[in-house]
XYZ file of C-alpha atoms in Angstrom:
650
model
C -108.581 -177.401 114.690
C -107.177 -178.575 111.321
C -107.873 -182.161 112.059
C -111.531 -181.196 113.235
C -112.000 -179.437 109.941
C -110.731 -182.426 107.798
C -113.038 -184.814 109.656
C -116.073 -182.655 108.854
C -115.441 -182.787 105.076
C -118.209 -184.646 103.343
C -117.444 -187.618 101.000
C -117.705 -185.505 97.897
C -115.191 -183.353 99.024
C -112.931 -185.987 100.005
C -112.840 -187.122 96.586
C -110.452 -184.364 95.459
C -110.041 -181.590 98.083
C -108.094 -178.927 96.230
C -108.074 -175.068 96.065
C -110.010 -173.434 93.213
C -106.882 -172.787 91.336
C -106.692 -176.439 90.695
C -109.940 -176.426 88.565
C -109.786 -177.465 84.956
C -108.961 -174.976 82.513
C -111.645 -173.073 80.629
C -110.466 -174.314 77.354
C -110.888 -177.868 78.462
C -114.319 -177.146 79.987
C -115.520 -175.495 76.883
C -114.020 -178.377 74.559
C -116.218 -180.813 76.682
C -119.215 -178.670 76.069
C -118.699 -178.469 72.172
C -118.182 -182.318 71.955
C -121.290 -183.121 74.105
C -123.307 -180.392 72.197
C -122.283 -182.089 68.850
C -123.176 -185.489 70.186
C -126.622 -184.198 71.350
C -127.133 -182.635 67.975
C -126.234 -185.833 66.161
C -128.740 -187.869 68.217
C -131.459 -185.408 67.701
C -131.009 -185.853 64.069
C -131.320 -189.607 64.520
C -134.410 -189.124 66.670
C -135.850 -186.793 63.864
C -135.145 -189.681 61.477
C -137.214 -191.959 63.695
C -140.272 -189.522 63.395
C -139.885 -188.731 59.743
C -137.504 -190.913 57.574
C -137.092 -187.991 55.093
C -135.816 -185.465 57.557
C -132.243 -185.388 57.055
C -129.705 -186.616 54.317
C -128.643 -190.280 54.988
C -131.729 -191.026 57.169
C -133.829 -192.146 54.025
C -134.867 -195.599 53.062
C -131.858 -197.792 52.059
C -129.393 -195.342 53.609
C -127.008 -196.255 56.523
C -129.042 -194.547 59.230
C -132.343 -196.166 58.169
C -130.654 -199.556 57.906
C -128.995 -199.202 61.377
C -132.277 -198.071 62.950
C -134.217 -200.925 61.325
C -131.641 -203.643 62.577
C -131.761 -205.525 65.607
C -128.969 -203.110 67.039
C -131.329 -200.166 66.609
C -134.008 -200.905 68.980
C -134.690 -202.422 72.378
C -137.869 -204.637 72.446
C -139.763 -203.375 75.359
C -142.748 -205.208 74.639
C -141.281 -208.555 75.059
C -139.523 -207.648 78.180
C -143.008 -206.615 79.761
C -144.443 -209.764 81.708
C -147.857 -207.738 82.467
C -148.637 -207.658 78.793
C -149.552 -203.848 79.124
C -146.831 -202.977 76.511
C -147.612 -204.378 72.960
C -145.431 -207.295 72.107
C -144.056 -205.578 69.086
C -143.251 -202.277 70.855
C -139.557 -201.166 70.584
C -137.513 -198.486 72.193
C -135.072 -196.833 69.536
C -131.714 -196.828 70.405
C -131.572 -193.265 69.169
C -133.752 -192.290 72.060
C -131.392 -193.840 74.645
C -128.448 -191.852 72.953
C -130.183 -188.686 72.808
C -131.362 -188.889 76.477
C -127.914 -190.005 77.725
C -126.059 -187.079 75.929
C -128.520 -184.472 76.960
C -128.062 -185.758 80.525
C -124.338 -185.828 80.318
C -124.329 -182.306 78.979
C -126.090 -181.141 82.061
C -123.718 -183.274 84.176
C -120.792 -181.418 82.573
C -122.336 -178.191 83.225
C -122.394 -179.031 86.854
C -118.525 -180.148 86.842
C -116.912 -176.686 86.209
C -115.439 -176.641 89.542
C -114.179 -180.270 89.453
C -114.708 -183.934 88.450
C -116.179 -186.692 90.410
C -114.951 -190.260 90.030
C -118.715 -191.483 89.760
C -119.049 -189.305 86.452
C -115.758 -190.873 85.050
C -117.139 -194.271 85.492
C -120.447 -193.475 83.948
C -118.623 -191.904 81.038
C -116.222 -195.012 80.797
C -119.253 -197.268 80.587
C -120.865 -195.189 77.829
C -117.629 -195.327 75.747
C -117.688 -199.157 75.889
C -121.143 -198.954 74.592
C -119.963 -196.557 71.797
C -117.171 -198.881 70.989
C -119.495 -201.699 70.702
C -121.865 -199.799 68.245
C -118.774 -198.440 66.068
C -117.706 -202.157 65.671
C -121.296 -203.119 64.655
C -121.406 -200.242 62.219
C -118.432 -201.221 60.301
C -118.865 -204.985 60.610
C -122.499 -204.696 59.181
C -121.463 -201.882 56.746
C -124.419 -199.762 58.021
C -122.489 -196.450 57.658
C -124.409 -193.893 59.474
C -122.547 -190.579 59.784
C -124.712 -189.268 62.603
C -124.251 -192.462 64.646
C -120.403 -192.188 64.152
C -120.474 -188.397 64.892
C -122.093 -189.249 68.193
C -119.829 -192.060 69.184
C -116.596 -190.302 68.123
C -117.635 -187.253 70.226
C -118.217 -189.700 73.181
C -114.599 -191.216 72.616
C -113.030 -187.641 72.429
C -114.882 -186.659 75.615
C -113.288 -189.599 77.554
C -110.138 -188.618 76.370
C -110.680 -185.165 77.583
C -111.602 -186.724 80.975
C -108.759 -189.096 81.235
C -105.985 -186.642 80.255
C -107.266 -184.072 82.783
C -104.823 -183.779 85.803
C -106.616 -180.862 87.574
C -109.522 -182.326 89.185
C -110.547 -179.428 91.264
C -113.194 -179.624 94.083
C -115.354 -182.906 93.531
C -118.964 -182.009 92.991
C -119.792 -185.475 94.411
C -122.727 -187.208 92.978
C -124.585 -184.269 92.044
C -123.594 -184.470 88.293
C -124.567 -188.126 88.104
C -127.852 -187.423 89.891
C -128.566 -184.678 87.252
C -127.704 -186.991 84.425
C -130.079 -189.550 85.761
C -132.918 -187.079 86.231
C -132.494 -185.527 82.913
C -132.193 -188.911 81.179
C -135.472 -189.952 82.777
C -137.377 -186.673 81.818
C -135.925 -186.825 78.346
C -137.042 -190.552 77.896
C -140.490 -189.597 79.216
C -140.759 -186.605 76.573
C -139.463 -188.858 73.852
C -141.831 -191.725 74.885
C -144.813 -189.282 74.897
C -143.855 -187.967 71.414
C -143.484 -191.591 69.988
C -146.853 -192.585 71.622
C -148.516 -189.370 69.952
C -146.876 -190.155 66.682
C -148.061 -193.893 66.823
C -151.586 -192.748 67.754
C -151.793 -190.434 64.778
C -150.475 -193.036 62.446
C -152.966 -195.681 63.877
C -155.882 -193.247 63.392
C -155.041 -192.735 59.888
C -154.548 -196.416 59.297
C -158.008 -197.106 61.059
C -159.777 -194.668 58.777
C -158.215 -196.480 55.687
C -159.305 -199.907 57.245
C -162.912 -198.750 57.599
C -162.916 -197.958 53.994
C -161.552 -201.282 53.226
C -164.286 -203.223 55.312
C -166.896 -201.115 53.175
C -165.426 -202.092 50.025
C -165.073 -205.864 50.991
C -168.742 -205.759 51.991
C -169.707 -204.260 48.621
C -167.413 -206.778 46.902
C -168.945 -209.802 48.533
C -172.360 -208.740 47.503
C -170.979 -208.235 43.916
C -169.533 -211.507 43.778
C -172.731 -213.136 44.970
C -174.561 -211.402 42.156
C -172.012 -212.474 39.674
C -172.126 -216.103 40.807
C -175.772 -216.154 40.559
C -175.619 -214.740 37.005
C -173.198 -217.162 36.011
C -175.015 -220.145 37.515
C -178.189 -218.794 35.723
C -176.354 -218.635 32.294
C -174.818 -222.007 32.865
C -178.341 -223.372 33.457
C -179.731 -221.546 30.435
C -177.001 -222.928 28.083
C -177.510 -226.362 29.246
C -181.045 -226.156 28.324
C -180.217 -224.680 24.911
C -177.746 -227.423 24.370
C -180.223 -230.087 25.249
C -182.682 -228.496 22.806
C -179.984 -228.518 20.071
C -180.116 -224.717 19.871
C -176.755 -223.135 19.383
C -176.259 -219.907 20.839
C -174.589 -218.182 17.740
C -174.609 -218.647 14.068
C -171.689 -219.319 11.914
C -172.026 -215.873 10.635
C -172.071 -214.106 14.061
C -169.277 -216.340 15.180
C -167.148 -215.279 12.113
C -167.818 -211.682 12.754
C -166.875 -211.924 16.457
C -163.598 -213.773 15.395
C -162.720 -210.858 12.955
C -163.178 -208.317 15.552
C -160.367 -209.883 17.593
C -157.252 -207.840 17.727
C -153.691 -208.503 18.797
C -153.083 -204.914 20.205
C -151.987 -205.235 23.754
C -154.246 -203.789 26.289
C -152.330 -201.849 29.009
C -154.862 -202.788 31.828
C -154.708 -206.717 30.726
C -153.778 -208.860 33.624
C -150.206 -210.082 33.520
C -151.113 -213.477 35.037
C -153.020 -216.257 33.520
C -156.205 -217.679 35.284
C -157.565 -216.759 38.705
C -155.820 -214.200 41.115
C -154.012 -216.332 43.637
C -150.589 -217.633 44.523
C -149.219 -220.955 43.190
C -149.668 -222.732 46.745
C -152.767 -222.429 48.905
C -153.350 -222.847 52.479
C -157.072 -223.830 53.082
C -159.956 -224.969 50.798
C -159.947 -224.314 47.063
C -163.542 -222.777 47.493
C -163.443 -220.539 50.438
C -165.623 -217.881 51.990
C -162.512 -215.538 52.612
C -159.578 -215.709 50.231
C -156.393 -213.889 51.378
C -153.424 -213.155 48.891
C -150.450 -211.620 50.342
C -147.648 -210.088 48.250
C -144.709 -210.131 50.649
C -140.885 -209.944 51.430
C -139.372 -212.472 53.754
C -136.917 -209.851 55.139
C -139.694 -207.108 55.678
C -140.377 -206.689 59.453
C -143.888 -205.566 58.869
C -144.469 -208.575 56.532
C -143.237 -210.988 59.334
C -145.435 -209.437 62.019
C -148.682 -209.327 59.710
C -147.888 -212.717 58.229
C -147.731 -214.120 61.814
C -151.047 -212.587 62.768
C -152.801 -214.028 59.536
C -151.267 -217.484 59.556
C -152.547 -218.006 63.226
C -156.064 -216.829 62.192
C -156.088 -218.791 59.053
C -155.174 -221.932 60.763
C -157.987 -221.394 63.227
C -160.433 -220.968 60.391
C -159.076 -223.462 57.777
C -162.402 -224.781 56.751
C -163.701 -221.233 55.534
C -160.461 -219.286 54.898
C -157.624 -219.696 52.230
C -154.266 -217.972 52.083
C -151.708 -217.617 49.294
C -148.472 -215.783 48.706
C -146.927 -213.967 46.028
C -143.357 -212.530 46.310
C -141.928 -208.906 46.123
C -138.432 -209.126 47.248
C -136.936 -205.533 47.887
C -133.487 -206.826 46.565
C -131.710 -205.984 43.324
C -130.646 -209.501 42.626
C -134.164 -210.230 41.166
C -136.089 -206.961 41.334
C -135.240 -204.261 38.802
C -137.044 -201.791 40.936
C -134.213 -201.919 43.404
C -131.152 -201.642 41.384
C -129.949 -198.420 43.164
C -130.158 -199.814 46.637
C -130.456 -203.256 48.144
C -132.926 -202.822 51.002
C -133.195 -206.579 51.865
C -130.092 -208.264 50.450
C -131.049 -211.878 51.043
C -134.839 -211.455 50.069
C -134.487 -212.807 46.522
C -132.654 -215.858 47.717
C -135.346 -216.368 50.519
C -138.224 -216.190 47.817
C -136.365 -218.668 45.571
C -136.024 -220.966 48.503
C -139.623 -221.008 48.939
C -140.236 -221.733 45.358
C -137.678 -224.380 45.193
C -139.437 -226.024 48.206
C -142.631 -225.765 46.321
C -141.212 -227.437 43.232
C -139.514 -230.345 45.250
C -142.158 -230.638 47.991
C -145.420 -229.519 46.660
C -147.858 -227.439 48.574
C -146.674 -228.784 51.977
C -143.149 -228.110 51.009
C -143.782 -224.493 50.167
C -145.548 -223.671 53.311
C -142.999 -225.610 55.646
C -140.102 -223.564 53.956
C -142.181 -220.335 54.164
C -142.782 -220.487 57.875
C -139.201 -221.371 58.397
C -138.091 -218.461 56.303
C -140.078 -215.961 58.292
C -138.824 -217.446 61.533
C -135.275 -216.516 60.301
C -136.552 -213.205 59.078
C -135.541 -214.221 55.538
C -131.933 -214.575 56.313
C -129.838 -217.815 56.195
C -126.292 -218.636 55.665
C -124.220 -221.606 54.266
C -124.525 -223.113 57.736
C -128.117 -222.453 58.686
C -129.802 -223.515 55.261
C -128.253 -226.970 55.102
C -129.374 -227.813 58.588
C -132.881 -226.581 57.730
C -132.849 -228.636 54.540
C -131.860 -231.718 56.339
C -134.633 -231.272 59.018
C -137.168 -230.884 56.202
C -135.846 -233.975 54.536
C -134.333 -232.445 51.248
C -131.315 -233.550 49.410
C -128.962 -230.692 49.826
C -127.540 -230.522 46.422
C -130.822 -231.135 44.672
C -132.419 -228.355 46.572
C -129.475 -225.703 45.877
C -129.492 -226.825 42.215
C -133.280 -226.139 42.083
C -132.996 -222.850 44.013
C -130.338 -221.464 41.985
C -131.995 -222.534 38.529
C -133.933 -220.246 36.215
C -137.292 -221.716 37.059
C -137.392 -220.163 40.637
C -136.113 -216.852 39.283
C -138.853 -216.668 36.729
C -141.394 -217.440 39.245
C -140.312 -214.676 41.522
C -139.948 -212.219 38.652
C -143.418 -213.009 37.556
C -144.820 -212.151 41.017
C -142.907 -208.978 40.971
C -144.482 -208.075 37.618
C -147.942 -208.805 38.991
C -147.274 -206.506 42.120
C -146.070 -203.658 39.785
C -149.339 -204.098 37.719
C -151.274 -204.160 40.853
C -149.683 -200.730 42.090
C -147.648 -201.927 44.890
C -146.174 -199.009 46.953
C -144.924 -201.256 49.975
C -144.972 -204.641 51.472
C -147.067 -206.399 52.540
C -149.647 -205.693 50.034
C -152.774 -207.748 51.044
C -156.067 -208.672 49.228
C -159.187 -210.017 50.642
C -161.615 -211.564 48.015
C -159.953 -209.360 45.492
C -160.058 -206.062 47.425
C -156.733 -204.421 48.552
C -156.729 -204.058 52.442
C -155.839 -200.310 53.070
C -154.675 -199.325 56.625
C -152.761 -202.638 56.643
C -150.549 -201.096 59.501
C -153.475 -200.698 61.949
C -153.403 -203.136 64.799
C -154.221 -206.543 63.565
C -155.648 -204.996 60.502
C -155.791 -207.839 58.020
C -157.374 -210.276 60.641
C -159.911 -207.738 61.578
C -160.851 -207.142 57.924
C -161.064 -210.917 57.185
C -163.088 -211.437 60.448
C -165.597 -208.814 59.127
C -165.682 -210.489 55.648
C -166.294 -213.947 57.301
C -168.975 -212.628 59.614
C -171.043 -211.732 56.371
C -170.977 -215.613 55.602
C -170.294 -215.262 51.961
C -170.762 -218.181 49.658
C -167.725 -220.531 49.078
C -166.024 -219.461 45.873
C -162.936 -219.924 44.130
C -160.255 -217.266 43.313
C -161.787 -216.738 39.791
C -164.341 -214.343 41.336
C -161.471 -212.220 42.830
C -160.576 -209.389 40.247
C -158.314 -206.792 41.630
C -158.011 -203.490 39.772
C -154.851 -202.701 37.885
C -152.438 -200.112 39.374
C -153.712 -197.389 36.974
C -157.156 -197.674 38.329
C -155.686 -197.916 41.914
C -153.880 -194.651 41.204
C -157.272 -193.064 40.530
C -159.167 -194.534 43.609
C -156.184 -193.637 45.798
C -156.312 -190.004 44.536
C -160.047 -189.836 45.082
C -159.734 -190.928 48.532
C -157.239 -188.397 49.654
C -157.551 -184.790 50.749
C -156.222 -181.856 48.950
C -153.344 -180.029 50.394
C -152.129 -176.408 49.873
C -148.898 -176.939 47.736
C -145.994 -174.410 48.741
C -145.894 -171.270 46.659
C -143.581 -171.557 43.666
C -142.167 -168.063 43.146
C -140.080 -168.859 40.149
C -142.509 -170.958 38.217
C -142.690 -171.282 34.524
C -146.036 -172.929 34.426
C -147.969 -173.724 31.121
C -151.547 -172.521 31.070
C -153.711 -169.895 32.516
C -153.431 -168.500 36.101
C -157.156 -169.058 36.697
C -157.279 -172.616 35.342
C -159.680 -175.131 36.792
C -157.298 -178.060 36.473
C -153.970 -177.518 38.349
C -151.231 -180.027 37.764
C -147.926 -179.959 39.699
C -145.155 -182.257 39.488
C -142.079 -182.854 41.588
C -139.460 -184.655 39.614
C -135.813 -185.609 38.676
C -134.908 -185.030 34.986
C -132.852 -188.171 35.082
C -135.750 -190.433 36.363
C -137.168 -192.300 33.348
C -140.701 -192.562 34.870
C -140.938 -188.888 35.232
C -139.794 -188.326 31.835
C -142.766 -190.468 30.522
C -145.023 -188.784 32.844
C -143.945 -185.192 31.819
C -144.539 -186.078 28.143
C -147.820 -187.436 28.706
C -149.108 -184.313 30.643
C -147.734 -181.857 28.129
C -149.359 -183.862 25.315
C -152.654 -183.820 27.204
C -152.519 -180.323 28.166
C -152.075 -178.898 24.564
C -155.807 -178.661 23.688
C -157.073 -178.131 27.354
C -157.446 -174.337 27.861
C -158.494 -174.701 31.403
C -155.636 -176.729 32.598
C -152.364 -175.560 34.047
C -148.963 -177.575 34.415
C -146.130 -176.574 36.647
C -142.903 -178.646 36.768
C -141.098 -178.342 40.112
C -137.549 -179.373 40.810
C -136.474 -182.314 42.909
C -133.172 -183.577 41.756
C -132.338 -186.757 43.749
C -128.686 -185.600 44.153
C -127.143 -184.193 47.170
C -124.886 -181.924 45.271
C -127.533 -179.394 44.710
C -130.474 -180.615 46.880
C -130.182 -180.425 50.593
C -133.169 -182.201 51.581
C -132.651 -185.483 49.716
C -131.498 -188.520 51.782
C -129.400 -189.940 48.895
C -127.829 -189.516 45.527
C -129.482 -191.707 42.820
C -128.811 -189.872 39.786
C -125.341 -187.978 39.839
C -125.967 -186.047 36.650
C -129.532 -184.467 38.077
C -128.129 -181.139 39.161
C -126.749 -180.561 35.597
C -130.117 -180.550 34.220
C -132.146 -178.779 36.860
C -129.517 -176.020 37.106
C -129.537 -175.657 33.203
C -133.442 -175.444 32.934
C -133.696 -172.896 35.770
C -130.904 -170.847 34.376
C -132.586 -170.733 30.926
C -135.641 -169.707 32.491
C -134.241 -167.001 34.457
C -132.143 -165.597 31.459
C -134.808 -166.167 28.652
C -138.138 -166.547 30.364
C -140.780 -169.270 29.991
C -140.017 -170.202 26.395
C -136.402 -170.590 27.028
C -137.196 -172.669 30.130
C -139.308 -175.161 28.390
C -136.973 -175.480 25.427
C -134.225 -176.474 27.837
C -136.556 -178.462 29.880
C -137.309 -180.729 26.666
C -133.747 -180.895 25.526
C -132.746 -182.231 29.111
C -135.573 -184.805 29.178
C -134.527 -186.044 25.852
C -131.162 -187.031 27.006
C -130.319 -190.607 27.938
C -130.312 -191.154 31.767
C -126.669 -190.512 33.086
C -125.295 -189.347 29.758
C -125.878 -185.471 30.285
C -122.825 -183.157 30.490
C -122.340 -179.558 31.223
C -121.009 -179.111 27.555
C -124.388 -180.514 26.302
C -126.427 -177.896 28.162
C -124.239 -175.094 27.239
C -124.179 -176.014 23.495
C -128.092 -176.202 23.737
C -128.109 -172.688 25.527
C -125.979 -171.262 22.708
C -128.232 -172.713 20.107
C -131.171 -171.010 21.912
C -129.451 -167.592 21.479
C -128.288 -167.334 25.283
C -124.654 -166.282 25.781
C -122.606 -169.241 26.841
C -120.461 -167.757 29.459
C -123.325 -165.904 30.977
C -125.330 -169.091 31.040
C -122.471 -171.017 32.792
C -122.183 -168.219 35.600
C -126.136 -168.293 35.883
C -125.952 -172.087 36.445
C -123.839 -171.644 39.299
C -125.635 -168.548 40.806
C -127.278 -168.368 44.085
C -130.414 -167.414 42.250
C -130.715 -170.830 40.391
C -129.603 -172.597 43.597
C -132.298 -170.896 45.612
C -135.081 -171.657 43.136
C -134.099 -175.456 43.036
C -133.964 -175.559 46.996
C -137.329 -173.743 46.985
C -139.057 -176.542 44.990
C -137.058 -179.177 46.847
C -137.989 -177.822 50.324
C -141.521 -177.692 49.291
C -141.578 -181.262 48.246
C -140.141 -182.228 51.665
C -142.988 -180.485 53.403
C -145.507 -182.690 51.522
C -144.119 -185.675 53.447
C -144.127 -187.820 50.400
C -140.959 -190.000 49.885
C -141.402 -191.091 46.131
C -138.864 -189.830 43.436
C -141.594 -188.647 41.143
C -144.749 -186.971 42.818
C -147.706 -185.637 40.683
C -150.465 -183.439 42.107
C -153.779 -182.657 40.660
C -155.639 -180.026 42.377
C -153.339 -180.406 45.442
C -153.865 -184.241 45.771
C -151.037 -186.481 45.068
C -151.650 -189.012 42.315
C -148.585 -191.062 41.403
């Protein structure tokens, strides 16, 4: 009878046929649940970072999580793997999605393993740990320190240790846990995929709306350029007739008067470049119907994708279309705007390599190097660059000497200054006939806008007719095109101006950010004689020690100033707040100390000890976090954010 019962045991029971007393201990089972739950939470945070880069500390631009997600190890290129072409070629599946789906599935599988472990689940976990070890090595080798990634991988390692040290296997559940893992993994992946598609669709709809506005602006610009060209032609003809009749256009007196009216005062809207708006090297005719200028970064993935689309179209229409390039490397080596974090470490050298090729090889040399740099995603080493130089026919030493010389650095910095003047927020920044392409991230946006422009058959013109507006004017036009939003309530505000003011100005800022200092001073000076304007300063210190929603610390003295101003306001009211506000802003960035603000509080008549306690109080911390959390809900990522009537302006 016993032998018959044994023969009737199924495969799952045969894996480990024991009594219920041999089940794993409750402590071990609960520990496994805790480890897997922690891994699930870590991967959910990473998924949130994919949908919203400002969602959690460490997931912002330039941070470890963001760098890991943007790297080749952070995504699987599904589009390139799809032979049917139904999936876009640039479509990628984030590794965070894989990790989240896996750990959620493993958590469910573990729930089903209370009575015992199966060999199949052990082998799945072992394979998962090999993947974790691979990513841990990559994280430290590439120095992309992502604490959420490490948290998930370390939990996975500890979970395997829990399995391997368990000697009480209990009754095996067979393939049920692994089957559940597979089903949950598939369902979670489908859910994440649907969410990703919806997010992409929403972004595309927004970009498409911007692109339609661009098309309208280009159409108006082409008509304006035609009118201007006609006026210049008629003026030139009239001048030629006058010269032929020996009739000077101006008298000596009028000429002298005009000369005396000249001023050396610098115009803030004056263009930083000389001559026409174009790059130093051009692909296509000098006089073209459509003139494209791209401000780009060789290590920017979006730049590479968009440049590839544009380059292909320009070559197909090279009789009517021209393309030129300006540089904006997001790298601290040549761009002072990126001193705090090096988003693209080799971007400056890539830009300088392109300029060196232009100096040594002329127009053809520049474009050959330009295409090679994008093919390499802007990265090269001491091994790959010499090989490329040899193929292109350059003398290695001469090229390196030129690339590292001051001339290439000056050229790149000149382009950076141009981009700042133009109000660049991100790369690529693209202009068609002098009009900035909005909605540049819509599908094939630049090519579609250029095709629309070409379809109008504009006259062939040079770049002297392209006159993009300065960044200051761009801020105004950007502001006018945006919808107003309802800003979060500020319960502890010390706003200047009447409650029923018609003009409402709100700024989220950091006291240590130089640009915000200038902005605040300009607003307070402007509002002095404006009885119908109201100005409210809201805290957003880019310092993780007092701001839980920031993704990084840029100014490690920020919290001192914000706590001091808020403490002064809570103790002494509006006047005390603004006195401390002005004092903090007057201090040099990075130099402010607690002793400084305490001395100022004492000079204002506030008790020093009480002021110190107030700075560290929960009320002050809550007021700062109220503002910071409100800023996060606006979905904006800039350090200084100014609203007028609920519309972001800078």
